[in-house]
Amino acid sequence: MKHKIKFSLLIILIFGAILRFSYGNWDSYQSFHPDERNIAWAVTRISFFDQLNPKFFAYGGLPIYMYKALSNGVAFVTHDQSWTTEWGKISVIGRFVSAFLSTLSIILLYKVGKKYFSENIGLLGAILLTFAPWAIREAHFATTETMLVFFLLTIYLLTFRYIHSATGKNAALIGIVSGLAVGAKTISVLFLVIPLTAIMLKALSKQRSKQFTLPFGLAQGGHFALCTLHLILLIIFTALVAFTVSPYTVLDFSGFKESMIYESGVALGKFIVPYTMQFSGTKPYLYQIYTTLWQMGPVAILGLLGFILYTLRLLFIATYQMIGRRVTILKSTETLRIQWVFLSFPLLYFLYTGSWFAKFARYNVPLLPLLTLFSAWFIYYSINLLCDNRTKTLRIICLFVYLSICLFSLSWGIANWTIYTRPQTRIEASRWIYKNVPESALIYTEHWNDGLPIALPDEPLISFKRELLEVYLPDNDTKRTMYTTKLPKGDFIILSTRRIWDTMPNLEKKYPLTKRFYELLLSEKLGYTEVATFTSYPALFGFTLSDRPAEESIEVFDHPEVKIFQNTGKFSEEKITSLLNN
């Protein structure tokens, strides 16, 4: 049986590695992801060991120093210093790290599932994670999401070991990994709720520990004091390691504080910026749940059901113990303590981040491996409930439904992977522009969107005349004049993503004029004709499913819809003014 499990894991790991490592340079070193660009920019600003302040705190120092060390190594081996200076090449190195950690996380998830649930649940969870759309996607980005998942699952494993062997060594190990996680991204401080819950439940249980004495007679005590010591060790090691891998979080605390004020303000909606306007009018918690469907496929439904059922089950047991049997939850069995430890993080994280104004798909990522295990648990748990022969028909129906959901989710993952096997839409659009747009043409591109065309190594460099349409400026007479004077003179308008034109219909109160502009443009009523469109949606076996309804960051980084409009009508200023005023 063990050999079969090992062989199954090996096959799963091979598939996972293929889906994650292949097509890492999907954008031909263009680095279209803005977070990748920011990290790469920070990497180019540091130099071992005379300048170590990245002056960028949206992420921690760990990925920046890691990518710098790796880029130096690659440059040394290849004798090509561009690996240390070009953002696109630094991003490819970071994607290799993401793919590596994402592949290892498949094994970690299996182990977490095996420890906290059962081997069957761990194995099913590993299969689902292997083909999970979100995991494949994040493995192709040089951001910290896969790094956080790797550390989170490691903390779960080390905490399980601590529950069964509450030693200072195990507490320190958890602190080391927690410090690495915090050094990668500050939000990882929430991961500490896992060991904190374990230590608290251990301290308040009736379990008795042997008396202990620290070296040199520094201190001595019993069970509660020992758990307190473990708590101190956890905090100390977390802080020390976090400082070691991200020292300028402390050494440049004013810069870190300024960054955190801005980042938290954006997340909470205190500062509304162009890339968060898409969340206007969205419902807290519900929108995150909606996004998980695009990130996981329909298996997310089973995961959410499992999460809810698992939570209600533990709450019911706790209530029964406190009221029915008049004992506290702190006197529960070790199995129940393990279950509360497992539940502590997803419950806290969802309740906290679900209330945020900004609801980017990446904010869901730390929850998704746990939802994967909840889906595996729900499938296994519900099937076991239906094992009675009297419910054979119902059991067959459930098995068919679960199998269909899992197969569709696996197919959805592979379909998302095919995006990276095809040319990137912005690159294809740029090739079309070089081929079809005359050098003398005046091209308008959008404010806050990547301008096209991009420079391509196999295309002649043409200096097109390009101007911005500053669509995020306030709607007023000045902006109206901008539209009416610019549009008659332009030759092409290029919309490189759906970020703006897909959001404006929801911003009519703030941008009524700009909403009208995009309505007219997209319906070809401004004299501009849509002459080219480039899309690359998830596809498999000839079937294509558009993910345009998903949260925009799921699409706009790696496969945005690009639209090119040509001024064929040559409308006058008066006519455009009339149309905009209508």
Coordinates of C-alpha atoms in Angstrom, one line a residue:
M1 CA 0.0 0.0 0.0
K2 CA 2.8 2.4 0.9
H3 CA 4.5 1.7 -2.5
K4 CA 1.3 2.5 -4.3
I5 CA 0.9 5.8 -2.4
K6 CA 4.5 6.7 -3.2
F7 CA 4.1 5.8 -6.8
S8 CA 0.9 7.9 -7.0
L9 CA 2.6 10.9 -5.4
L10 CA 5.5 10.6 -7.9
I11 CA 3.1 10.6 -10.8
I12 CA 1.2 13.6 -9.3
L13 CA 4.4 15.4 -8.7
I14 CA 5.6 14.9 -12.3
F15 CA 2.3 16.3 -13.6
G16 CA 2.5 19.2 -11.2
A17 CA 6.0 20.0 -12.2
I18 CA 5.2 20.0 -15.9
L19 CA 2.2 22.3 -15.4
R20 CA 4.3 24.7 -13.3
F21 CA 7.7 24.8 -14.8
S22 CA 6.7 24.8 -18.5
Y23 CA 6.4 28.1 -20.3
G24 CA 8.0 30.2 -17.5
N25 CA 9.0 32.8 -20.0
W26 CA 5.4 33.2 -21.4
D27 CA 5.8 36.9 -22.0
S28 CA 9.2 36.8 -23.7
Y29 CA 11.0 38.8 -20.9
Q30 CA 8.4 41.6 -21.1
S31 CA 7.4 41.4 -17.4
F32 CA 3.7 42.4 -17.9
H33 CA 2.8 41.8 -14.2
P34 CA 3.1 45.1 -12.3
D35 CA 4.1 43.4 -9.0
E36 CA 6.8 41.5 -10.9
R37 CA 8.1 44.8 -12.2
N38 CA 8.1 46.3 -8.7
I39 CA 10.0 43.4 -7.3
A40 CA 12.5 43.3 -10.1
W41 CA 13.0 47.1 -9.8
A42 CA 13.8 46.6 -6.1
V43 CA 16.2 43.7 -7.0
T44 CA 18.2 46.1 -9.3
R45 CA 18.4 48.7 -6.6
I46 CA 20.3 46.5 -4.1
S47 CA 23.9 45.3 -4.3
F48 CA 25.6 42.8 -2.0
F49 CA 26.8 44.0 0.5
D50 CA 27.1 47.8 0.2
Q51 CA 23.5 48.7 -0.6
L52 CA 20.8 46.4 0.8
N53 CA 17.9 48.7 1.2
P54 CA 15.4 47.8 -1.5
K55 CA 13.3 50.9 -0.7
F56 CA 10.2 48.8 -1.5
F57 CA 8.0 47.4 1.3
A58 CA 4.8 46.1 -0.4
Y59 CA 6.7 42.8 -0.2
G60 CA 9.3 41.8 2.3
G61 CA 13.1 41.5 1.8
L62 CA 13.2 37.7 1.4
P63 CA 12.1 37.4 -2.2
I64 CA 14.1 40.4 -3.2
Y65 CA 17.4 39.1 -1.7
M66 CA 16.7 35.6 -3.0
Y67 CA 16.1 36.8 -6.5
K68 CA 19.2 39.0 -6.3
A69 CA 21.4 36.1 -5.2
L70 CA 20.0 33.8 -7.9
S71 CA 20.3 36.5 -10.7
N72 CA 23.9 37.0 -9.6
G73 CA 24.5 33.2 -9.9
V74 CA 22.9 33.0 -13.3
A75 CA 24.9 35.9 -14.5
F76 CA 28.1 34.3 -13.2
V77 CA 27.4 31.0 -15.0
T78 CA 26.2 32.5 -18.3
H79 CA 28.6 35.5 -18.3
D80 CA 25.5 37.7 -19.1
Q81 CA 25.0 40.6 -16.7
S82 CA 21.6 41.4 -18.1
W83 CA 20.2 38.7 -15.7
T84 CA 20.9 41.2 -12.9
T85 CA 19.6 44.3 -14.6
E86 CA 16.7 43.5 -16.9
W87 CA 13.3 43.2 -15.2
G88 CA 12.0 40.5 -17.5
K89 CA 14.9 38.2 -16.9
I90 CA 14.8 38.7 -13.1
S91 CA 11.0 37.9 -13.3
V92 CA 11.8 34.6 -15.1
I93 CA 14.2 33.7 -12.2
G94 CA 11.4 34.5 -9.7
R95 CA 9.0 32.4 -11.7
F96 CA 11.4 29.4 -11.4
V97 CA 11.3 29.9 -7.6
S98 CA 7.5 30.1 -7.7
A99 CA 7.2 26.9 -9.7
F100 CA 9.7 25.1 -7.5
L101 CA 7.9 26.0 -4.3
S102 CA 4.4 25.4 -5.8
T103 CA 5.5 21.9 -6.8
L104 CA 6.9 21.1 -3.3
S105 CA 3.6 22.4 -1.9
I106 CA 1.8 19.5 -3.5
I107 CA 3.7 17.1 -1.3
L108 CA 3.3 19.4 1.7
L109 CA -0.5 19.5 1.2
Y110 CA -0.6 15.7 1.0
K111 CA 1.3 15.6 4.3
V112 CA -1.0 18.2 6.0
G113 CA -4.1 16.3 4.8
K114 CA -2.7 13.0 6.1
K115 CA -1.8 14.5 9.5
Y116 CA -4.9 16.5 10.1
F117 CA -7.4 14.3 8.3
S118 CA -6.4 11.0 6.7
E119 CA -4.1 9.7 4.0
N120 CA -6.9 9.3 1.5
I121 CA -8.0 13.0 2.0
G122 CA -4.3 14.1 1.7
L123 CA -3.9 12.2 -1.5
L124 CA -7.1 13.5 -3.0
G125 CA -6.2 17.0 -1.9
A126 CA -2.8 16.6 -3.6
I127 CA -4.4 15.6 -6.9
L128 CA -6.8 18.6 -6.8
L129 CA -3.9 20.9 -6.0
T130 CA -1.8 19.6 -8.9
F131 CA -4.4 20.7 -11.4
A132 CA -5.7 23.7 -9.5
P133 CA -6.0 26.7 -11.9
W134 CA -4.9 29.2 -9.2
A135 CA -1.8 27.1 -8.3
I136 CA -0.7 26.8 -11.9
R137 CA -1.3 30.5 -12.5
E138 CA 0.6 31.7 -9.4
A139 CA 3.5 29.4 -10.3
H140 CA 3.9 31.4 -13.5
F141 CA 4.3 34.7 -11.6
A142 CA 7.4 36.0 -9.7
T143 CA 5.3 37.1 -6.8
T144 CA 5.2 35.8 -3.2
E145 CA 1.9 33.9 -3.3
T146 CA 3.4 30.5 -3.8
M147 CA 6.1 31.3 -1.3
L148 CA 3.4 32.1 1.3
V149 CA 1.5 28.9 0.6
F150 CA 4.7 26.9 1.0
F151 CA 5.5 28.5 4.4
L152 CA 1.8 28.2 5.5
L153 CA 1.7 24.4 4.9
T154 CA 5.1 24.0 6.5
I155 CA 3.8 25.8 9.6
Y156 CA 0.8 23.5 9.7
L157 CA 3.1 20.4 9.6
L158 CA 5.5 21.8 12.3
T159 CA 2.5 22.8 14.5
F160 CA 1.2 19.2 14.2
R161 CA 4.5 18.0 15.4
Y162 CA 4.4 20.4 18.3
I163 CA 1.0 19.2 19.3
H164 CA 2.3 15.7 19.7
S165 CA 5.7 16.8 21.1
A166 CA 5.5 20.2 22.8
T167 CA 9.2 21.0 23.0
G168 CA 11.2 24.2 22.8
K169 CA 12.9 22.9 19.7
N170 CA 9.6 22.5 17.8
A171 CA 8.4 25.9 18.9
A172 CA 11.7 27.4 17.7
L173 CA 11.3 25.6 14.3
I174 CA 7.8 27.1 13.9
G175 CA 9.2 30.5 14.7
I176 CA 12.0 30.2 12.1
V177 CA 9.5 29.3 9.3
S178 CA 7.1 32.0 10.5
G179 CA 9.9 34.5 10.4
L180 CA 10.6 33.6 6.8
A181 CA 7.0 34.0 5.9
V182 CA 6.8 37.4 7.6
G183 CA 10.0 38.3 5.8
A184 CA 8.3 37.5 2.5
K185 CA 5.2 39.5 3.1
T186 CA 3.9 41.2 6.3
I187 CA 0.4 39.8 6.1
S188 CA 2.0 36.4 6.9
V189 CA 2.0 37.5 10.6
L190 CA -1.6 36.0 10.6
F191 CA 0.0 32.6 10.1
L192 CA 1.0 32.8 13.7
V193 CA -2.6 32.1 14.8
I194 CA -1.9 28.4 14.0
P195 CA 0.9 27.8 16.5
L196 CA -0.6 30.3 19.0
T197 CA -3.9 28.3 19.0
A198 CA -1.9 25.1 19.5
I199 CA 0.1 26.6 22.4
M200 CA -3.0 28.1 24.0
L201 CA -5.0 24.8 23.9
K202 CA -2.0 22.9 25.2
A203 CA -1.5 25.4 28.1
L204 CA -5.2 25.3 29.1
S205 CA -5.6 21.5 28.8
K206 CA -5.5 19.2 31.8
Q207 CA -2.3 17.5 30.5
R208 CA 0.5 17.6 32.9
S209 CA 4.1 18.1 32.0
K210 CA 7.2 17.2 33.9
Q211 CA 8.9 19.9 35.9
F212 CA 11.6 21.6 33.8
T213 CA 14.7 23.7 34.7
L214 CA 16.5 26.0 32.3
P215 CA 20.3 25.8 32.2
F216 CA 22.2 27.6 34.9
G217 CA 19.0 27.6 37.0
L218 CA 17.5 30.5 35.1
A219 CA 13.9 29.3 35.6
Q220 CA 11.8 26.4 36.5
G221 CA 8.2 25.5 36.3
G222 CA 5.4 23.1 35.2
H223 CA 3.0 22.7 32.4
F224 CA 1.7 26.3 32.0
A225 CA 5.1 27.8 32.4
L226 CA 6.5 25.5 29.8
C227 CA 3.9 26.6 27.3
T228 CA 4.6 30.2 28.1
L229 CA 8.3 29.6 27.4
H230 CA 7.4 28.0 24.1
L231 CA 5.3 31.1 23.3
I232 CA 8.3 33.3 24.0
L233 CA 10.6 31.2 21.9
L234 CA 8.1 31.3 19.0
I235 CA 7.9 35.1 19.1
I236 CA 11.6 35.6 19.5
F237 CA 12.6 33.3 16.6
T238 CA 9.9 34.8 14.4
A239 CA 11.2 38.3 15.0
L240 CA 14.8 37.4 14.7
V241 CA 14.4 35.5 11.4
A242 CA 12.1 38.1 10.0
F243 CA 14.6 40.8 10.8
T244 CA 17.4 38.7 9.3
V245 CA 15.8 38.3 5.9
S246 CA 14.0 41.7 5.8
P247 CA 16.1 44.0 8.0
Y248 CA 15.1 47.3 6.4
T249 CA 11.5 46.7 7.7
V250 CA 13.1 47.9 10.9
L251 CA 16.2 49.9 9.8
D252 CA 14.0 52.0 7.4
F253 CA 10.9 51.9 9.5
S254 CA 9.7 55.2 8.3
G255 CA 9.7 53.9 4.7
F256 CA 8.0 50.7 5.8
K257 CA 5.4 52.6 7.8
E258 CA 4.6 54.9 4.9
S259 CA 4.3 51.9 2.5
M260 CA 2.0 50.0 5.0
I261 CA -0.2 53.1 5.4
Y262 CA -0.6 53.3 1.7
E263 CA -1.1 49.5 1.1
S264 CA -3.6 49.1 3.9
G265 CA -5.4 52.3 2.8
V266 CA -5.8 50.8 -0.7
A267 CA -6.9 47.4 0.7
L268 CA -9.5 49.0 3.1
G269 CA -10.8 51.5 0.5
K270 CA -9.4 54.6 2.3
F271 CA -7.5 55.4 -0.9
I272 CA -9.3 54.7 -4.2
V273 CA -6.8 54.1 -7.0
P274 CA -7.5 53.2 -10.6
Y275 CA -6.8 49.5 -10.1
T276 CA -9.3 49.2 -7.2
M277 CA -12.2 51.0 -8.9
Q278 CA -13.4 47.6 -10.2
F279 CA -14.5 46.8 -6.6
S280 CA -16.9 49.7 -6.3
G281 CA -20.3 48.2 -5.4
T282 CA -19.0 44.7 -4.7
K283 CA -20.2 42.8 -1.6
P284 CA -17.7 41.9 1.1
Y285 CA -17.2 38.1 1.5
L286 CA -19.6 37.3 -1.4
Y287 CA -17.2 38.7 -4.0
Q288 CA -14.3 36.7 -2.6
I289 CA -16.4 33.5 -2.7
Y290 CA -17.3 34.3 -6.3
T291 CA -13.6 34.8 -7.2
T292 CA -12.7 31.4 -5.7
L293 CA -15.0 29.7 -8.3
W294 CA -12.7 31.2 -11.1
Q295 CA -9.6 30.3 -9.2
M296 CA -10.5 26.7 -8.3
G297 CA -13.3 25.7 -10.6
P298 CA -16.5 24.1 -9.3
V299 CA -14.5 22.1 -6.7
A300 CA -14.5 25.4 -4.8
I301 CA -18.2 24.8 -4.1
L302 CA -17.3 21.5 -2.3
G303 CA -14.5 23.3 -0.5
L304 CA -16.8 26.1 0.8
L305 CA -19.4 23.5 1.8
G306 CA -16.6 21.6 3.6
F307 CA -15.4 24.7 5.3
I308 CA -18.8 25.6 6.5
L309 CA -19.7 22.1 7.6
Y310 CA -16.3 21.6 9.4
T311 CA -16.8 25.0 11.2
L312 CA -20.4 24.2 12.3
R313 CA -19.4 20.7 13.4
L314 CA -16.7 22.1 15.7
L315 CA -19.0 24.8 17.0
F316 CA -21.7 22.3 17.7
I317 CA -19.3 20.1 19.6
A318 CA -18.0 23.0 21.6
T319 CA -21.6 24.2 22.4
Y320 CA -22.6 20.6 23.4
Q321 CA -19.6 20.4 25.7
M322 CA -20.1 23.8 27.3
I323 CA -23.9 23.6 27.7
G324 CA -25.0 20.0 27.4
R325 CA -22.2 18.4 29.4
R326 CA -21.2 21.6 31.2
V327 CA -17.5 21.2 30.4
T328 CA -15.3 23.6 28.5
I329 CA -13.9 23.1 25.1
L330 CA -10.4 23.3 26.6
K331 CA -11.0 19.9 28.0
S332 CA -11.6 18.4 24.6
T333 CA -9.7 15.5 23.2
E334 CA -6.4 15.8 21.3
T335 CA -8.3 15.2 18.1
L336 CA -10.6 18.1 18.6
R337 CA -7.6 20.3 19.5
I338 CA -6.0 19.4 16.2
Q339 CA -9.2 20.3 14.4
W340 CA -9.4 23.7 16.1
V341 CA -5.8 24.3 15.2
F342 CA -6.5 23.5 11.6
L343 CA -9.6 25.7 11.5
S344 CA -8.0 28.7 13.3
F345 CA -6.2 30.3 10.3
P346 CA -8.8 30.0 7.5
L347 CA -11.5 31.3 9.8
L348 CA -9.5 34.3 11.0
Y349 CA -8.1 35.0 7.5
F350 CA -11.5 34.9 5.7
L351 CA -13.2 37.0 8.4
Y352 CA -10.4 39.6 8.2
T353 CA -9.6 39.9 4.5
G354 CA -13.2 39.3 3.4
S355 CA -14.2 42.7 4.8
W356 CA -11.6 44.6 2.7
F357 CA -12.7 46.9 -0.1
A358 CA -10.0 45.6 -2.4
K359 CA -10.7 42.0 -3.3
F360 CA -7.9 40.9 -5.6
A361 CA -7.7 37.2 -6.4
R362 CA -4.2 37.0 -4.9
Y363 CA -5.7 37.9 -1.5
N364 CA -7.6 34.6 -1.6
V365 CA -4.5 32.5 -2.3
P366 CA -3.5 31.5 1.4
L367 CA -7.1 30.2 1.8
L368 CA -7.1 28.1 -1.4
P369 CA -4.9 25.1 -0.4
L370 CA -7.0 24.8 2.8
L371 CA -10.3 24.9 0.7
T372 CA -8.7 22.2 -1.4
L373 CA -8.4 20.0 1.7
F374 CA -11.9 21.0 2.9
S375 CA -13.2 19.8 -0.5
A376 CA -11.4 16.5 -0.2
W377 CA -12.7 16.1 3.4
F378 CA -16.3 17.0 2.3
I379 CA -16.2 14.4 -0.5
Y380 CA -14.7 11.7 1.8
Y381 CA -16.9 12.5 4.7
S382 CA -20.2 12.6 2.8
I383 CA -19.5 9.4 0.9
N384 CA -18.8 7.6 4.2
L385 CA -22.1 8.8 5.5
L386 CA -23.8 7.1 2.5
C387 CA -22.1 3.8 2.9
D388 CA -25.3 2.1 4.1
N389 CA -26.7 -0.2 1.4
R390 CA -30.1 1.4 1.8
T391 CA -28.6 4.5 0.2
K392 CA -26.8 2.8 -2.6
T393 CA -28.6 4.9 -5.3
L394 CA -27.9 8.1 -3.5
R395 CA -24.3 7.2 -3.0
I396 CA -23.9 6.5 -6.8
I397 CA -25.5 9.8 -7.6
C398 CA -23.1 11.6 -5.2
L399 CA -20.1 9.8 -6.6
F400 CA -21.1 10.8 -10.1
V401 CA -21.6 14.4 -9.1
Y402 CA -18.3 14.6 -7.2
L403 CA -16.4 12.9 -10.0
S404 CA -17.9 15.3 -12.6
I405 CA -17.0 18.3 -10.4
C406 CA -13.5 17.1 -9.9
L407 CA -12.9 16.2 -13.6
F408 CA -14.3 19.6 -14.7
S409 CA -12.0 21.4 -12.1
L410 CA -9.0 19.4 -13.4
S411 CA -9.9 20.2 -16.9
W412 CA -10.3 23.9 -16.0
G413 CA -6.8 23.8 -14.6
I414 CA -5.3 22.4 -17.7
A415 CA -7.3 24.8 -19.8
N416 CA -5.8 27.7 -17.8
W417 CA -2.3 26.3 -18.4
T418 CA -2.9 26.3 -22.2
I419 CA -2.9 30.1 -21.9
Y420 CA 0.9 30.0 -21.5
T421 CA 1.4 27.7 -24.5
R422 CA 0.0 30.4 -26.8
P423 CA 1.6 33.8 -27.8
Q424 CA 0.8 36.6 -25.3
T425 CA -2.0 38.8 -26.6
R426 CA 0.0 42.1 -26.1
I427 CA 2.9 40.6 -28.1
E428 CA 0.5 39.5 -30.9
A429 CA -1.2 42.9 -30.9
S430 CA 2.2 44.6 -31.1
R431 CA 3.1 42.4 -34.1
W432 CA -0.1 43.4 -35.8
I433 CA 0.6 47.1 -35.2
Y434 CA 4.1 46.9 -36.7
K435 CA 2.6 45.2 -39.7
N436 CA -0.5 47.3 -40.3
V437 CA -0.1 50.8 -38.7
P438 CA 1.9 53.4 -40.7
E439 CA 4.8 55.1 -38.9
S440 CA 3.2 58.5 -39.3
A441 CA 0.0 57.4 -37.4
L442 CA -1.0 59.0 -34.2
I443 CA -1.8 56.3 -31.6
Y444 CA -3.8 56.9 -28.4
T445 CA -3.3 54.7 -25.4
E446 CA -4.9 54.7 -22.0
H447 CA -3.9 56.2 -18.7
W448 CA -2.8 53.4 -16.3
N449 CA -2.5 50.8 -18.9
D450 CA 0.5 49.4 -20.7
G451 CA 1.1 51.2 -23.9
L452 CA 1.3 49.3 -27.2
P453 CA 3.2 48.4 -29.2
I454 CA 6.0 47.0 -27.1
A455 CA 9.5 46.7 -28.5
L456 CA 10.1 43.2 -30.0
P457 CA 13.6 41.9 -30.8
D458 CA 12.5 40.5 -34.2
E459 CA 10.6 43.5 -35.3
P460 CA 12.1 46.8 -36.7
L461 CA 12.0 49.6 -34.1
I462 CA 9.4 52.1 -35.2
S463 CA 8.9 55.4 -33.3
F464 CA 5.2 55.8 -33.4
K465 CA 3.7 59.0 -32.3
R466 CA 1.8 58.1 -29.1
E467 CA -0.3 60.1 -26.7
L468 CA -2.2 59.3 -23.6
L469 CA -5.9 59.5 -23.1
E470 CA -6.0 60.5 -19.4
V471 CA -9.3 58.9 -18.7
Y472 CA -8.9 58.9 -14.9
L473 CA -8.8 62.7 -14.7
P474 CA -12.0 64.2 -13.3
D475 CA -14.9 64.5 -15.7
N476 CA -15.3 68.2 -16.4
D477 CA -15.2 70.7 -19.2
T478 CA -11.4 70.4 -19.6
K479 CA -11.7 66.7 -20.0
R480 CA -14.6 67.1 -22.5
T481 CA -12.4 69.4 -24.5
M482 CA -9.6 66.8 -24.4
Y483 CA -11.9 64.2 -26.0
T484 CA -13.3 66.6 -28.6
T485 CA -10.0 67.9 -29.7
K486 CA -7.9 64.7 -29.6
L487 CA -10.3 62.2 -31.2
P488 CA -10.7 63.9 -34.6
K489 CA -6.8 64.0 -34.9
G490 CA -6.1 60.4 -33.9
D491 CA -5.6 57.5 -36.2
F492 CA -5.8 54.6 -33.7
I493 CA -7.0 53.9 -30.2
I494 CA -5.5 50.9 -28.4
L495 CA -7.1 49.4 -25.3
S496 CA -4.5 47.0 -24.0
T497 CA -6.7 45.4 -21.2
R498 CA -10.3 45.5 -20.1
R499 CA -9.3 47.2 -16.9
I500 CA -10.9 50.6 -17.8
W501 CA -13.6 49.9 -20.4
D502 CA -15.0 47.1 -18.3
T503 CA -15.1 49.1 -15.1
M504 CA -16.5 52.4 -16.3
P505 CA -20.1 51.2 -16.5
N506 CA -20.0 50.8 -12.7
L507 CA -18.6 54.3 -12.2
E508 CA -21.3 56.4 -13.8
K509 CA -21.7 58.8 -10.9
K510 CA -18.0 59.7 -10.9
Y511 CA -17.3 59.3 -14.6
P512 CA -20.5 59.9 -16.6
L513 CA -18.6 61.5 -19.5
T514 CA -15.9 58.8 -19.7
K515 CA -18.6 56.1 -19.4
R516 CA -20.3 57.7 -22.4
F517 CA -17.0 57.9 -24.3
Y518 CA -16.4 54.1 -23.8
E519 CA -19.9 53.2 -24.7
L520 CA -19.6 55.1 -28.0
L521 CA -16.2 53.8 -28.7
L522 CA -17.0 50.2 -28.1
S523 CA -20.2 50.4 -30.2
E524 CA -18.2 52.1 -33.0
K525 CA -20.2 55.3 -32.9
L526 CA -17.3 57.7 -32.5
G527 CA -16.0 57.1 -36.0
Y528 CA -13.5 54.6 -34.8
T529 CA -13.9 51.0 -36.1
E530 CA -12.6 48.0 -34.2
V531 CA -10.1 46.5 -36.7
A532 CA -8.4 43.9 -34.5
T533 CA -9.1 42.0 -31.3
F534 CA -6.7 39.7 -29.5
T535 CA -7.8 37.2 -26.9
S536 CA -6.4 34.0 -25.3
Y537 CA -9.0 32.5 -23.0
P538 CA -8.7 29.1 -21.2
A539 CA -9.3 26.4 -23.8
L540 CA -9.2 22.6 -24.0
F541 CA -10.2 20.1 -26.7
G542 CA -11.6 22.8 -28.9
F543 CA -13.8 24.3 -26.1
T544 CA -13.1 27.9 -25.0
L545 CA -14.4 29.5 -21.8
S546 CA -14.1 33.3 -21.4
D547 CA -12.9 34.4 -18.0
R548 CA -13.9 38.0 -18.6
P549 CA -16.5 38.0 -15.8
A550 CA -13.7 37.1 -13.3
E551 CA -11.9 39.6 -11.1
E552 CA -9.8 41.5 -13.6
S553 CA -6.3 40.5 -12.3
I554 CA -7.1 36.9 -13.2
E555 CA -7.0 38.0 -16.9
V556 CA -5.2 41.3 -17.4
F557 CA -1.7 40.2 -16.5
D558 CA -1.1 37.1 -18.6
H559 CA -3.9 37.1 -21.2
P560 CA -5.7 40.4 -21.5
E561 CA -8.2 41.2 -24.2
V562 CA -6.6 43.8 -26.5
K563 CA -8.8 45.9 -28.8
I564 CA -7.5 48.2 -31.6
F565 CA -9.7 50.9 -33.1
Q566 CA -9.0 52.8 -36.3
N567 CA -10.4 56.2 -37.1
T568 CA -12.3 55.5 -40.3
G569 CA -15.1 58.0 -39.8
K570 CA -12.9 61.1 -39.3
F571 CA -15.7 62.8 -37.3
S572 CA -15.4 66.5 -36.7
E573 CA -15.0 68.1 -33.3
E574 CA -18.6 69.3 -33.5
K575 CA -20.0 65.8 -34.2
I576 CA -18.0 64.3 -31.4
T577 CA -19.1 67.0 -29.0
S578 CA -22.7 66.3 -30.0
L579 CA -22.3 62.6 -29.4
L580 CA -20.7 63.0 -26.0
N581 CA -23.3 65.5 -24.9
N582 CA -26.2 63.4 -26.0

